[in-house]
């Protein structure tokens, strides 16, 4: 422990020689501190740890078997439901309309053959019987002599070429099906594709086309009713065209199957979800097909021991939070503004909670045998991330604490396999509890903080349960864990804060309240050994507290540091003017340089006493900064005069300046101003309100122009507010007293009575 503290207190840069703060705890360095890399290593370790997943073996039962044990899902996953996918694909395939081709090729073949026969019988005058027999054989139909004779007549040939063939062409263009029930099985409709154009038309009720029987009936009506042809001509027409009347609409099986295959292949599989903690099958139950599918999915998606890609993924996402931290510091030095001590504190708290979350995650292995109350998904709501936020809020700046809450919420959520709801639960609880703890001034306030935190945790869990549609036993278990979260968080704040305070040298608000007690040994010694310094410190403390509160700084820290800022004078109290009380000034017998060394030494000795009495590094740092690098003007000018009188070389100004560092915070700047203004105000001859105001502005302007306040973060507005606060306090101290009416008579009477006590107005 001492090794850690000594390394934390040791400056790691040469900043002090340049007038800025050394790398003390709580103060920034010019470059990234080694503590940052330690914290980065912890983040990397957490990323590696999150990639390691432990899981219990998944027992797969087949449908119809009796489960010999409970099986609970250890992870939330989406898996392909193969049976449902198969059913859906079959349904989609069956709903795909078949493709039928509509072509005029059958008519073209009919027309070609019919015209060929007519030309042949008309042209061939010889051996008609032989020709008739040949045509009968080709048509596979017996052609009578009467029909053959009709074919040869010019009237018949005109009827066929001018009436029958055009009508058939029109009929074939509309479409001719094989039979009237050809499209009846397809309730989903049919696609009619016209060739050769390829244009497709969807007919939901079946296309309005002719079938072969209807075609022949309408052709007969054309001949008989429209053309008034006798039965001989009608028979001759059917004998000629009948063998060539075939359907023009045919089922395209190849294209239909291809399209079904394409649409099935383009379909998304049907996915089902399994939620972490879901009971898949209970011991003694007969396994259903659906349960078998879930068991097989869990087995197929069982986590591997190590997920290498999760390491860089988690690390990169964690690093994004550093961007948020850097931006939150605005124009400051970003993450360079964080001290080694703060980085190490973050590293320790992060490592502790990541390991705790991993321990909870390990419980999954035996989760199937645990009651609902101890399921990982429920125990995760009891992890006191809010408590970590409360601890950090006691020691870290608000921006850094908020960064830590977000990062810790992410890492713990990732470690236990949580979701966005769990991250929100941790984040809200952490940010709110950090704000509550930051406003606590006593340990009783911390104890009372359990009530709002418990309410927040329970309400947050209830909201999550409603969103996720959880009910009954799960809701009760989660609510209990959420309530216990507040208890664990409170215990963590009360138990861990003293440890961090001791190990890393923090000064908590409660420690400051203890140090403010005037019964503290150092203050008691200061009151007895250096009463003038004590009185000065009390006034400076009141001025610093009021000014810090006015500018939004840490008023309690400023007050306590101001109380102890001059404890270094305890080593040689008689060398400081406020402790002389009319005695001889010992500086009259010392050289100016020696006097300056004595004055300068009280800063160093004050820091040493602060560390010796364990006042805390914040107090020690503020003691070391309360004079900055100001010049001890009185002894410097005296030394100059002596050197000129003796003809010696001019004195070096650096020997008469405080070593610094200059104030590096609002609190340090306010203490410097209050100290300088209070001490110098004692020299005012007639301290009227206007003179006090002018004096305050003069001192503040001098320190501002000398650059002593450059690193203090105090704005001009802050300086104006502090000036007004100082003016009110000093005006109250230097107010005029009224003269009592019987003052002279009272004095004479006192002399006559030999009363040696002070007059009433002097006592006042």
XYZ file of C-alpha atoms in Angstrom:
764
model
C 0.000 0.000 0.000
C 2.772 2.398 0.920
C 4.420 1.639 -2.398
C 1.274 2.626 -4.250
C 0.890 5.811 -2.266
C 4.499 6.820 -2.740
C 4.288 6.313 -6.482
C 1.041 8.253 -6.628
C 2.567 11.177 -4.755
C 5.755 11.297 -6.766
C 5.694 13.870 -9.570
C 6.182 12.342 -13.014
C 6.959 15.496 -14.962
C 8.873 18.705 -14.674
C 5.754 20.813 -14.629
C 6.520 22.390 -11.292
C 9.574 24.102 -12.668
C 7.380 25.788 -15.249
C 4.923 27.130 -12.709
C 2.213 24.561 -13.266
C 1.117 21.754 -11.031
C 3.235 18.629 -10.767
C 1.585 15.290 -11.337
C 0.136 15.055 -7.856
C -2.970 13.011 -7.188
C -5.980 14.753 -8.551
C -3.994 16.963 -10.938
C -3.448 16.462 -14.681
C -0.191 15.803 -16.487
C 0.931 17.263 -19.782
C 0.960 13.798 -21.356
C -1.024 10.638 -20.848
C -0.209 9.200 -17.429
C 0.808 5.627 -16.786
C -2.409 5.163 -14.826
C -4.309 5.543 -18.095
C -2.442 2.600 -19.595
C -3.150 0.521 -16.495
C -6.848 1.275 -16.918
C -6.594 0.464 -20.623
C -5.025 -2.879 -19.719
C -7.970 -3.601 -17.411
C -10.380 -2.817 -20.266
C -8.446 -5.184 -22.518
C -8.577 -7.862 -19.818
C -12.321 -7.346 -19.474
C -12.664 -7.723 -23.250
C -10.762 -11.008 -23.155
C -12.811 -12.223 -20.206
C -16.074 -11.375 -21.951
C -15.028 -13.516 -24.921
C -14.709 -16.574 -22.686
C -18.079 -18.269 -22.358
C -18.827 -21.165 -20.060
C -21.920 -23.207 -20.788
C -23.416 -26.461 -19.607
C -23.841 -29.285 -22.153
C -27.169 -29.250 -23.992
C -29.158 -32.455 -23.684
C -31.209 -33.207 -26.808
C -34.359 -35.318 -26.477
C -36.219 -36.630 -29.511
C -39.919 -36.105 -30.040
C -41.879 -38.698 -28.096
C -39.177 -39.279 -25.491
C -39.668 -38.441 -21.821
C -37.249 -35.744 -20.635
C -34.963 -36.952 -17.865
C -34.072 -33.405 -16.735
C -35.102 -29.786 -17.025
C -33.590 -27.942 -19.966
C -33.419 -24.136 -19.809
C -32.125 -21.832 -22.530
C -28.804 -20.245 -21.530
C -28.925 -17.689 -24.289
C -31.355 -15.713 -26.376
C -31.242 -16.757 -30.007
C -33.145 -16.842 -33.278
C -33.042 -20.121 -35.104
C -34.487 -21.509 -38.310
C -37.622 -23.534 -37.691
C -37.098 -26.130 -40.391
C -40.527 -27.704 -40.142
C -42.256 -24.338 -40.345
C -39.970 -23.318 -43.198
C -40.784 -26.529 -45.059
C -44.519 -25.996 -44.580
C -44.294 -22.407 -45.711
C -42.300 -23.335 -48.809
C -44.774 -26.030 -49.723
C -47.598 -23.558 -49.273
C -45.889 -20.920 -51.393
C -45.023 -23.514 -54.031
C -48.618 -24.698 -54.196
C -49.862 -21.133 -54.438
C -47.613 -20.411 -57.408
C -49.858 -20.280 -60.539
C -48.890 -22.763 -63.279
C -47.684 -21.518 -66.654
C -49.619 -22.386 -69.839
C -48.316 -21.510 -73.285
C -50.689 -20.060 -75.901
C -49.278 -20.543 -79.404
C -50.607 -20.179 -82.987
C -48.296 -22.927 -84.181
C -51.114 -25.547 -84.145
C -53.219 -23.339 -86.418
C -50.306 -22.633 -88.733
C -49.724 -26.360 -89.064
C -53.448 -26.932 -89.650
C -53.624 -24.200 -92.289
C -50.543 -25.477 -94.056
C -51.795 -29.063 -94.215
C -55.369 -28.131 -95.207
C -54.259 -25.839 -98.013
C -51.787 -28.458 -99.145
C -54.457 -31.139 -99.410
C -56.853 -28.808 -101.259
C -54.157 -27.893 -103.739
C -53.240 -31.531 -104.217
C -56.777 -32.788 -104.899
C -57.547 -29.925 -107.246
C -54.382 -30.247 -109.275
C -54.208 -34.023 -109.634
C -56.682 -35.202 -112.308
C -55.316 -38.730 -112.691
C -55.887 -41.731 -110.466
C -58.200 -40.082 -107.947
C -58.742 -43.321 -106.075
C -55.088 -43.780 -105.411
C -54.830 -40.192 -104.156
C -57.887 -40.647 -101.910
C -56.372 -43.794 -100.420
C -53.065 -42.049 -99.831
C -54.714 -39.071 -98.074
C -56.867 -41.431 -95.989
C -53.747 -43.240 -94.896
C -51.966 -39.980 -94.010
C -54.934 -38.639 -92.049
C -55.634 -42.043 -90.508
C -59.278 -41.431 -91.424
C -61.321 -43.115 -94.144
C -62.189 -40.461 -96.723
C -65.336 -41.348 -98.655
C -65.568 -40.815 -102.401
C -68.345 -38.292 -101.847
C -66.235 -36.278 -99.388
C -63.241 -36.475 -101.658
C -65.361 -35.226 -104.533
C -66.600 -32.312 -102.389
C -63.011 -31.327 -101.597
C -62.286 -30.916 -105.273
C -65.140 -28.488 -105.884
C -64.233 -24.829 -106.164
C -67.145 -23.841 -103.939
C -65.845 -26.010 -101.104
C -62.340 -24.730 -101.490
C -63.604 -21.140 -101.351
C -65.556 -21.874 -98.170
C -62.488 -23.394 -96.508
C -59.981 -20.744 -97.543
C -62.227 -17.702 -97.169
C -64.485 -18.676 -94.268
C -63.285 -21.633 -92.234
C -59.557 -20.921 -91.956
C -59.965 -17.221 -90.917
C -62.512 -18.269 -88.331
C -60.185 -20.961 -86.997
C -57.335 -18.476 -86.837
C -59.418 -16.168 -84.683
C -60.487 -19.060 -82.457
C -56.904 -20.240 -82.007
C -55.789 -16.706 -81.204
C -58.292 -16.680 -78.323
C -56.936 -20.022 -77.167
C -58.066 -23.583 -77.409
C -57.781 -25.863 -74.402
C -57.851 -29.642 -74.380
C -60.929 -29.961 -72.144
C -63.284 -27.711 -70.167
C -61.934 -28.737 -66.710
C -58.313 -28.235 -67.599
C -57.940 -25.163 -65.292
C -60.331 -26.239 -62.540
C -57.650 -27.657 -60.125
C -55.762 -24.360 -60.006
C -57.633 -22.244 -57.482
C -54.715 -19.835 -57.342
C -55.221 -18.987 -61.025
C -53.066 -19.637 -64.064
C -50.483 -17.691 -66.034
C -51.214 -17.614 -69.770
C -48.034 -16.923 -71.733
C -48.464 -15.825 -75.353
C -45.837 -17.063 -77.785
C -43.629 -15.890 -79.270
C -44.051 -12.464 -77.544
C -43.788 -13.982 -74.063
C -46.438 -11.652 -72.651
C -48.062 -13.192 -69.597
C -51.548 -12.700 -68.193
C -52.716 -13.928 -64.817
C -56.212 -15.404 -64.880
C -57.491 -15.943 -61.356
C -60.784 -17.534 -62.456
C -59.354 -19.431 -65.409
C -58.956 -17.981 -68.947
C -62.030 -17.515 -71.137
C -60.911 -19.857 -73.929
C -62.459 -22.591 -76.057
C -61.979 -26.261 -75.445
C -61.806 -28.829 -78.270
C -65.414 -29.897 -77.978
C -66.645 -26.320 -77.888
C -64.437 -25.461 -80.875
C -66.029 -28.148 -82.981
C -69.515 -27.111 -81.908
C -68.960 -23.486 -82.875
C -67.365 -24.518 -86.176
C -70.414 -26.623 -86.944
C -72.690 -23.684 -86.078
C -70.661 -21.460 -88.406
C -71.158 -23.843 -91.310
C -74.741 -24.704 -90.627
C -76.260 -21.502 -89.333
C -74.059 -18.735 -90.687
C -72.937 -20.196 -94.008
C -76.078 -22.312 -94.575
C -74.051 -25.302 -95.726
C -75.578 -28.715 -96.059
C -74.469 -31.745 -94.176
C -72.300 -32.969 -97.051
C -70.182 -29.825 -96.955
C -70.050 -29.841 -93.149
C -68.826 -33.435 -93.125
C -66.256 -32.599 -95.762
C -64.964 -29.652 -93.670
C -64.630 -31.756 -90.504
C -63.044 -34.576 -92.493
C -60.440 -32.127 -93.794
C -59.751 -30.112 -90.614
C -60.614 -32.606 -87.882
C -57.308 -34.504 -87.865
C -55.460 -31.212 -87.406
C -57.627 -29.686 -84.661
C -55.378 -29.777 -81.568
C -55.245 -27.499 -78.451
C -53.283 -24.252 -78.724
C -52.879 -23.999 -74.906
C -50.485 -26.481 -73.337
C -49.107 -26.805 -69.778
C -45.455 -25.745 -69.533
C -44.293 -28.065 -66.774
C -40.611 -27.160 -67.026
C -41.153 -23.421 -66.662
C -43.703 -23.920 -63.895
C -41.304 -26.045 -61.846
C -38.446 -23.633 -62.458
C -40.479 -20.709 -61.184
C -41.589 -22.627 -58.134
C -37.980 -23.476 -57.393
C -36.893 -19.853 -57.810
C -39.546 -18.451 -55.512
C -38.888 -21.129 -52.902
C -35.160 -20.436 -52.992
C -35.750 -16.694 -52.617
C -37.897 -17.203 -49.537
C -36.537 -16.239 -46.130
C -36.514 -19.117 -43.682
C -39.012 -19.055 -40.855
C -37.254 -18.052 -37.643
C -38.354 -18.758 -34.118
C -37.009 -17.161 -30.956
C -35.775 -18.650 -27.735
C -35.333 -16.301 -24.796
C -32.644 -16.723 -22.227
C -34.019 -18.441 -19.149
C -36.922 -19.972 -21.094
C -37.868 -23.431 -19.920
C -37.668 -25.653 -23.002
C -38.797 -28.896 -21.424
C -39.380 -30.029 -17.867
C -38.280 -33.281 -16.360
C -40.912 -35.966 -16.891
C -42.608 -34.248 -19.831
C -43.041 -35.999 -23.169
C -41.060 -34.053 -25.738
C -42.977 -32.553 -28.658
C -41.633 -31.909 -32.150
C -41.477 -28.188 -31.431
C -39.473 -28.791 -28.258
C -37.132 -31.078 -30.169
C -36.518 -28.303 -32.687
C -35.662 -25.897 -29.881
C -33.315 -28.390 -28.255
C -31.566 -29.009 -31.558
C -31.241 -25.253 -32.100
C -29.705 -24.789 -28.655
C -27.292 -27.610 -29.347
C -26.339 -26.175 -32.739
C -25.822 -22.694 -31.296
C -24.094 -23.762 -28.120
C -21.389 -21.225 -27.377
C -17.763 -22.010 -27.965
C -15.366 -21.554 -25.068
C -13.620 -18.611 -26.709
C -14.959 -16.075 -29.196
C -11.840 -14.356 -30.590
C -13.713 -11.669 -32.530
C -15.468 -10.560 -29.347
C -12.154 -9.319 -27.918
C -11.483 -6.488 -30.412
C -15.212 -5.793 -30.656
C -15.664 -5.245 -26.927
C -12.416 -3.291 -26.690
C -13.323 -0.946 -29.557
C -16.801 -0.285 -28.169
C -15.265 0.439 -24.771
C -12.831 2.879 -26.355
C -15.758 4.854 -27.767
C -16.568 5.873 -24.210
C -13.143 7.539 -24.042
C -14.266 9.782 -26.901
C -17.234 10.808 -24.773
C -14.921 11.549 -21.843
C -12.584 13.577 -24.038
C -15.431 15.640 -25.492
C -16.911 16.235 -22.050
C -13.760 18.133 -21.064
C -14.342 20.672 -23.823
C -11.238 22.675 -24.570
C -9.311 21.214 -21.674
C -6.790 18.452 -22.034
C -9.409 15.703 -22.342
C -8.316 12.383 -20.894
C -4.990 13.993 -20.002
C -6.898 15.886 -17.307
C -7.322 12.638 -15.353
C -4.682 11.830 -12.747
C -2.893 8.537 -12.167
C -4.821 8.032 -8.964
C -8.183 8.452 -10.687
C -7.222 6.040 -13.465
C -6.101 3.455 -10.904
C -9.323 3.878 -8.954
C -11.335 3.333 -12.122
C -9.198 0.310 -12.966
C -9.715 -1.242 -9.529
C -13.488 -0.701 -9.484
C -13.861 -1.892 -13.087
C -11.818 -5.037 -12.470
C -13.820 -5.845 -9.335
C -17.190 -5.516 -11.066
C -16.149 -7.352 -14.217
C -14.987 -10.297 -12.100
C -18.198 -10.139 -10.060
C -20.275 -10.147 -13.257
C -18.244 -13.080 -14.589
C -18.958 -14.998 -11.403
C -22.687 -14.397 -11.906
C -22.370 -15.478 -15.522
C -20.695 -18.735 -14.419
C -23.865 -19.631 -12.531
C -25.426 -20.491 -15.884
C -23.674 -23.849 -15.863
C -25.933 -25.089 -13.083
C -28.826 -22.731 -13.849
C -31.159 -25.548 -14.846
C -31.078 -26.863 -11.288
C -31.447 -23.466 -9.605
C -34.708 -21.877 -8.473
C -36.047 -18.916 -10.433
C -34.801 -16.518 -7.758
C -31.192 -17.502 -8.499
C -31.372 -17.501 -12.294
C -28.653 -15.422 -13.936
C -31.188 -13.198 -15.650
C -32.654 -12.256 -12.258
C -29.438 -12.062 -10.219
C -28.047 -9.597 -12.765
C -30.539 -7.017 -11.525
C -28.993 -7.277 -8.077
C -25.465 -6.343 -9.178
C -24.760 -3.036 -7.373
C -23.443 -1.008 -10.283
C -25.198 1.970 -8.709
C -23.061 1.427 -5.614
C -19.918 1.660 -7.704
C -21.232 4.910 -9.152
C -21.869 6.205 -5.636
C -18.336 5.354 -4.524
C -16.791 7.011 -7.560
C -18.999 10.080 -7.136
C -17.396 10.670 -3.744
C -13.918 11.014 -5.239
C -14.055 11.703 -8.976
C -15.194 14.743 -10.980
C -18.713 14.574 -12.371
C -17.696 14.085 -16.020
C -15.260 11.294 -15.156
C -17.814 9.636 -12.881
C -20.478 9.705 -15.623
C -17.983 8.183 -18.061
C -17.206 5.432 -15.551
C -20.919 4.681 -15.022
C -21.563 4.307 -18.758
C -18.481 2.155 -19.314
C -19.138 -0.016 -16.272
C -22.784 -0.477 -17.280
C -21.694 -1.640 -20.718
C -18.991 -4.028 -19.475
C -21.173 -5.632 -16.791
C -24.110 -5.972 -19.195
C -21.843 -7.565 -21.777
C -20.317 -9.901 -19.200
C -23.641 -11.311 -17.978
C -25.050 -11.497 -21.507
C -27.652 -8.826 -20.869
C -29.600 -6.687 -23.306
C -30.329 -3.003 -23.834
C -32.867 -3.026 -21.009
C -30.285 -4.251 -18.504
C -27.791 -1.631 -19.720
C -30.431 1.069 -19.233
C -31.172 -0.276 -15.753
C -27.507 -0.051 -14.728
C -26.971 3.321 -16.387
C -30.027 5.033 -14.881
C -29.354 3.661 -11.420
C -25.688 4.641 -11.579
C -26.184 8.187 -12.838
C -29.006 8.960 -10.413
C -27.264 7.451 -7.392
C -24.038 9.270 -8.223
C -26.000 12.517 -8.209
C -27.600 11.631 -4.858
C -24.282 10.722 -3.208
C -22.651 13.864 -4.560
C -25.179 15.938 -2.596
C -24.741 13.990 0.657
C -22.907 15.920 3.360
C -23.050 13.408 6.217
C -23.071 9.652 6.595
C -26.691 9.930 7.714
C -27.476 11.404 4.300
C -25.833 8.368 2.706
C -27.950 6.024 4.817
C -31.095 7.858 3.755
C -30.094 7.540 0.080
C -31.180 3.895 0.113
C -34.845 4.893 -0.164
C -34.746 6.798 -3.490
C -32.328 4.244 -4.934
C -34.562 1.313 -3.974
C -37.570 3.071 -5.494
C -35.634 3.781 -8.688
C -34.396 0.191 -9.029
C -37.814 -1.360 -8.432
C -39.608 1.029 -10.786
C -36.939 0.486 -13.466
C -37.284 -3.269 -13.159
C -41.076 -3.039 -13.267
C -40.885 -1.031 -16.477
C -38.527 -3.587 -18.018
C -40.777 -6.456 -16.920
C -43.797 -4.802 -18.546
C -41.929 -4.133 -21.779
C -40.649 -7.710 -21.936
C -44.069 -9.090 -20.944
C -42.674 -10.939 -17.925
C -45.091 -11.816 -15.180
C -45.616 -13.829 -12.053
C -42.647 -15.581 -10.539
C -40.081 -13.854 -12.763
C -41.370 -10.376 -11.930
C -41.334 -11.105 -8.199
C -37.787 -12.494 -8.304
C -36.489 -9.574 -10.356
C -38.204 -7.044 -8.116
C -36.619 -8.574 -5.022
C -33.175 -8.414 -6.622
C -33.786 -4.806 -7.662
C -34.665 -3.906 -4.072
C -31.595 -5.705 -2.751
C -29.545 -3.792 -5.318
C -30.133 -0.661 -3.243
C -29.022 -2.446 -0.067
C -25.876 -3.824 -1.698
C -25.098 -0.415 -3.201
C -25.358 1.284 0.183
C -23.109 -1.320 1.806
C -20.638 -0.896 -1.028
C -20.510 2.872 -0.568
C -20.037 2.599 3.185
C -17.521 -0.245 2.954
C -15.484 0.567 -0.128
C -15.128 4.331 0.229
C -12.867 4.137 3.324
C -10.679 1.576 1.565
C -10.239 3.759 -1.518
C -9.684 6.751 0.736
C -6.914 4.911 2.557
C -5.237 3.210 -0.403
C -5.350 6.054 -2.907
C -5.200 8.988 -0.517
C -8.561 10.515 -1.372
C -10.262 12.976 0.924
C -13.961 12.306 1.031
C -16.641 14.774 2.022
C -17.006 12.944 5.318
C -13.294 13.202 5.987
C -13.495 16.921 5.247
C -16.304 17.259 7.771
C -14.088 15.567 10.350
C -11.129 17.827 9.528
C -13.336 20.896 9.882
C -13.837 20.090 13.547
C -11.864 22.677 15.522
C -10.911 19.964 18.021
C -8.509 18.477 15.491
C -4.976 18.260 17.001
C -3.376 20.452 14.330
C -5.955 23.191 14.759
C -5.639 23.012 18.517
C -1.868 23.333 18.251
C -2.267 26.216 15.814
C -4.659 27.957 18.205
C -2.173 27.703 21.098
C 1.185 28.129 19.349
C 0.194 30.585 16.617
C -3.067 32.276 17.640
C -2.678 35.050 15.099
C -2.244 32.542 12.303
C -5.213 30.568 13.628
C -7.449 33.630 13.639
C -6.274 34.552 10.150
C -6.971 30.978 8.940
C -10.502 30.990 10.338
C -11.342 34.231 8.533
C -9.741 32.996 5.291
C -11.731 29.748 5.616
C -15.004 31.659 5.883
C -14.074 33.868 2.934
C -13.010 30.866 0.818
C -16.157 28.903 1.646
C -18.465 31.766 0.670
C -16.562 32.561 -2.528
C -16.347 28.891 -3.568
C -20.077 28.508 -3.112
C -20.658 31.643 -5.200
C -18.575 30.396 -8.157
C -19.764 26.783 -8.025
C -16.553 25.287 -6.615
C -16.222 22.758 -3.792
C -17.032 25.000 -0.831
C -16.306 22.358 1.806
C -12.895 21.519 0.359
C -12.018 25.208 0.062
C -13.012 25.889 3.675
C -11.085 22.963 5.142
C -7.985 23.620 3.039
C -8.090 27.278 4.074
C -8.248 26.261 7.736
C -5.012 24.317 7.316
C -3.280 26.411 4.649
C -0.794 28.002 7.092
C -0.041 25.037 9.360
C 3.547 25.232 8.126
C 3.961 28.303 10.343
C 3.792 26.023 13.384
C 7.493 25.278 12.927
C 8.491 28.935 13.434
C 5.400 30.895 14.519
C 7.422 33.778 16.001
C 8.767 34.688 12.561
C 5.320 35.672 11.273
C 3.954 39.123 11.986
C 0.473 38.041 13.078
C 1.981 36.124 16.011
C 4.283 38.869 17.419
C 1.788 40.805 19.564
C 4.137 43.736 20.098
C 7.257 41.626 20.527
C 10.459 42.359 18.692
C 10.403 41.368 15.037
C 13.081 38.707 14.611
C 13.432 39.525 10.938
C 15.180 42.744 11.946
C 18.241 40.664 12.808
C 18.107 38.513 9.668
C 19.163 39.169 6.141
C 16.346 39.608 3.607
C 17.273 36.379 1.865
C 17.137 34.429 5.135
C 13.783 35.988 5.993
C 12.487 35.037 2.550
C 13.662 31.449 3.046
C 11.782 31.257 6.354
C 8.601 32.557 4.745
C 8.973 30.244 1.765
C 9.634 27.238 3.993
C 6.215 27.428 5.636
C 4.612 26.171 2.417
C 6.858 23.122 2.180
C 6.534 22.401 5.900
C 2.775 22.777 5.638
C 2.634 20.114 2.917
C 4.828 17.833 5.036
C 2.616 18.305 8.095
C -0.500 17.639 6.003
C 0.919 14.337 4.814
C 2.220 13.461 8.263
C -1.211 13.996 9.814
C -2.968 12.307 6.845
C -5.067 15.306 5.923
C -5.352 13.990 2.384
C -3.633 14.780 -0.879
C -6.221 17.373 -1.907
C -5.509 19.399 1.230
C -1.750 18.981 0.845
C -1.933 20.015 -2.805
C -3.951 23.150 -1.994
C -1.521 24.080 0.792
C 1.321 23.828 -1.708
C -0.485 26.096 -4.169
C -1.864 28.816 -1.890
C 1.033 31.228 -2.557
C 1.636 30.135 -6.142
C 4.841 31.733 -7.421
C 4.229 35.169 -5.950
C 7.060 37.500 -5.044
C 7.909 38.305 -1.404
C 8.078 41.968 -2.345
C 9.068 43.508 1.015
C 12.217 41.474 1.499
C 13.039 41.549 -2.223
C 13.081 45.337 -2.308
C 14.964 45.454 0.994
C 17.589 43.128 -0.449
C 17.823 45.298 -3.560
C 18.420 48.409 -1.470
C 21.126 46.685 0.564
C 22.830 45.391 -2.569
C 22.822 48.826 -4.167
C 24.156 50.429 -0.988
C 27.024 47.925 -0.853
C 27.624 48.019 -4.595
C 26.953 44.319 -4.939
C 25.358 42.513 -7.854
C 21.558 42.801 -8.127
C 19.702 40.117 -6.229
C 17.929 37.387 -8.143
C 14.179 37.711 -8.106
C 13.741 33.906 -8.212
C 15.236 33.638 -4.719
C 12.376 35.716 -3.342
C 9.522 33.860 -5.043
C 7.499 30.994 -3.675
C 8.330 27.792 -5.570
C 4.748 27.123 -6.622
C 2.955 25.488 -8.230
C 0.452 28.121 -9.223
C -3.192 27.406 -8.340
C -4.547 24.630 -10.541
C -8.197 24.669 -9.474
C -10.918 27.085 -8.523
C -10.508 26.144 -4.876
C -6.761 26.846 -4.934
C -7.266 30.184 -6.688
C -9.932 31.260 -4.206
C -7.730 30.349 -1.219
C -4.841 32.354 -2.687
C -7.086 35.393 -3.162
C -8.700 35.104 0.270
C -5.315 34.676 1.969
C -3.726 37.660 0.227
C -6.747 39.927 0.664
C -7.342 39.102 4.334
C -3.695 39.503 5.324
C -3.193 42.778 3.459
C -6.521 44.226 4.616
C -5.074 44.539 8.127
C -2.883 47.374 6.859
C -5.859 49.534 5.897
C -5.883 52.710 7.990
C -9.537 53.593 7.569
C -11.277 50.438 6.264
C -14.419 51.990 4.830
C -16.538 49.873 2.449
C -15.248 51.765 -0.600
C -11.613 51.395 0.492
C -12.138 47.716 1.201
C -13.622 47.249 -2.291
C -10.743 49.107 -3.892
C -8.233 47.091 -1.886
C -9.848 43.792 -2.920
C -9.866 44.760 -6.588
C -6.252 45.909 -6.375
C -5.031 42.592 -4.936
C -7.085 40.532 -7.393
C -5.906 42.625 -10.353
C -2.274 42.245 -9.261
C -2.465 38.457 -8.972
C -4.401 38.202 -12.232
C -1.910 40.332 -14.166
C 1.018 38.333 -12.783
C -0.550 35.151 -14.233
C -0.982 33.469 -10.871
C -4.589 32.544 -11.695
C -3.993 31.276 -15.233
C -4.388 27.610 -14.305
C -7.117 28.032 -11.724
C -10.093 27.845 -14.125
C -11.498 31.022 -12.557
C -13.283 33.205 -15.113
C -13.713 36.973 -14.943
C -17.282 36.371 -13.863
C -16.024 34.119 -11.067
C -13.566 36.792 -9.948
C -16.336 39.389 -9.845
C -18.549 37.116 -7.748
C -15.670 36.265 -5.414
C -14.834 39.966 -5.050
C -18.389 40.765 -3.981
C -18.341 37.920 -1.470
C -15.006 39.038 0.007
C -16.311 42.595 0.251
C -19.373 41.568 2.260
C -17.314 39.535 4.725
C -14.550 42.105 5.237
C -17.049 44.934 5.542
C -18.699 42.989 8.334
C -15.374 42.439 10.066
C -14.235 46.077 9.828
C -17.586 47.673 10.628
C -17.526 50.817 12.840
C -18.692 50.708 16.461
C -20.895 53.380 17.956
C -19.549 55.345 20.935
C -21.483 54.827 24.153
C -22.984 58.069 25.660
C -21.476 57.657 29.178
C -18.095 56.484 27.984
C -15.977 59.117 29.897
C -17.974 58.833 33.118
C -17.691 55.070 32.996
C -13.930 55.280 32.560
C -13.502 57.640 35.530
C -15.641 55.444 37.716
C -13.603 52.440 36.777
C -10.410 54.238 37.750
C -11.864 55.276 41.089
C -12.884 51.730 41.860
C -9.554 50.407 40.729
C -11.272 48.273 38.096
C -8.640 46.859 35.778
C -11.065 45.251 33.361
C -11.420 46.551 29.840
C -14.173 48.975 28.969
C -17.288 47.474 27.437
C -16.518 48.772 23.978
C -13.070 47.205 24.026
C -14.511 43.903 25.035
C -16.824 44.141 22.086
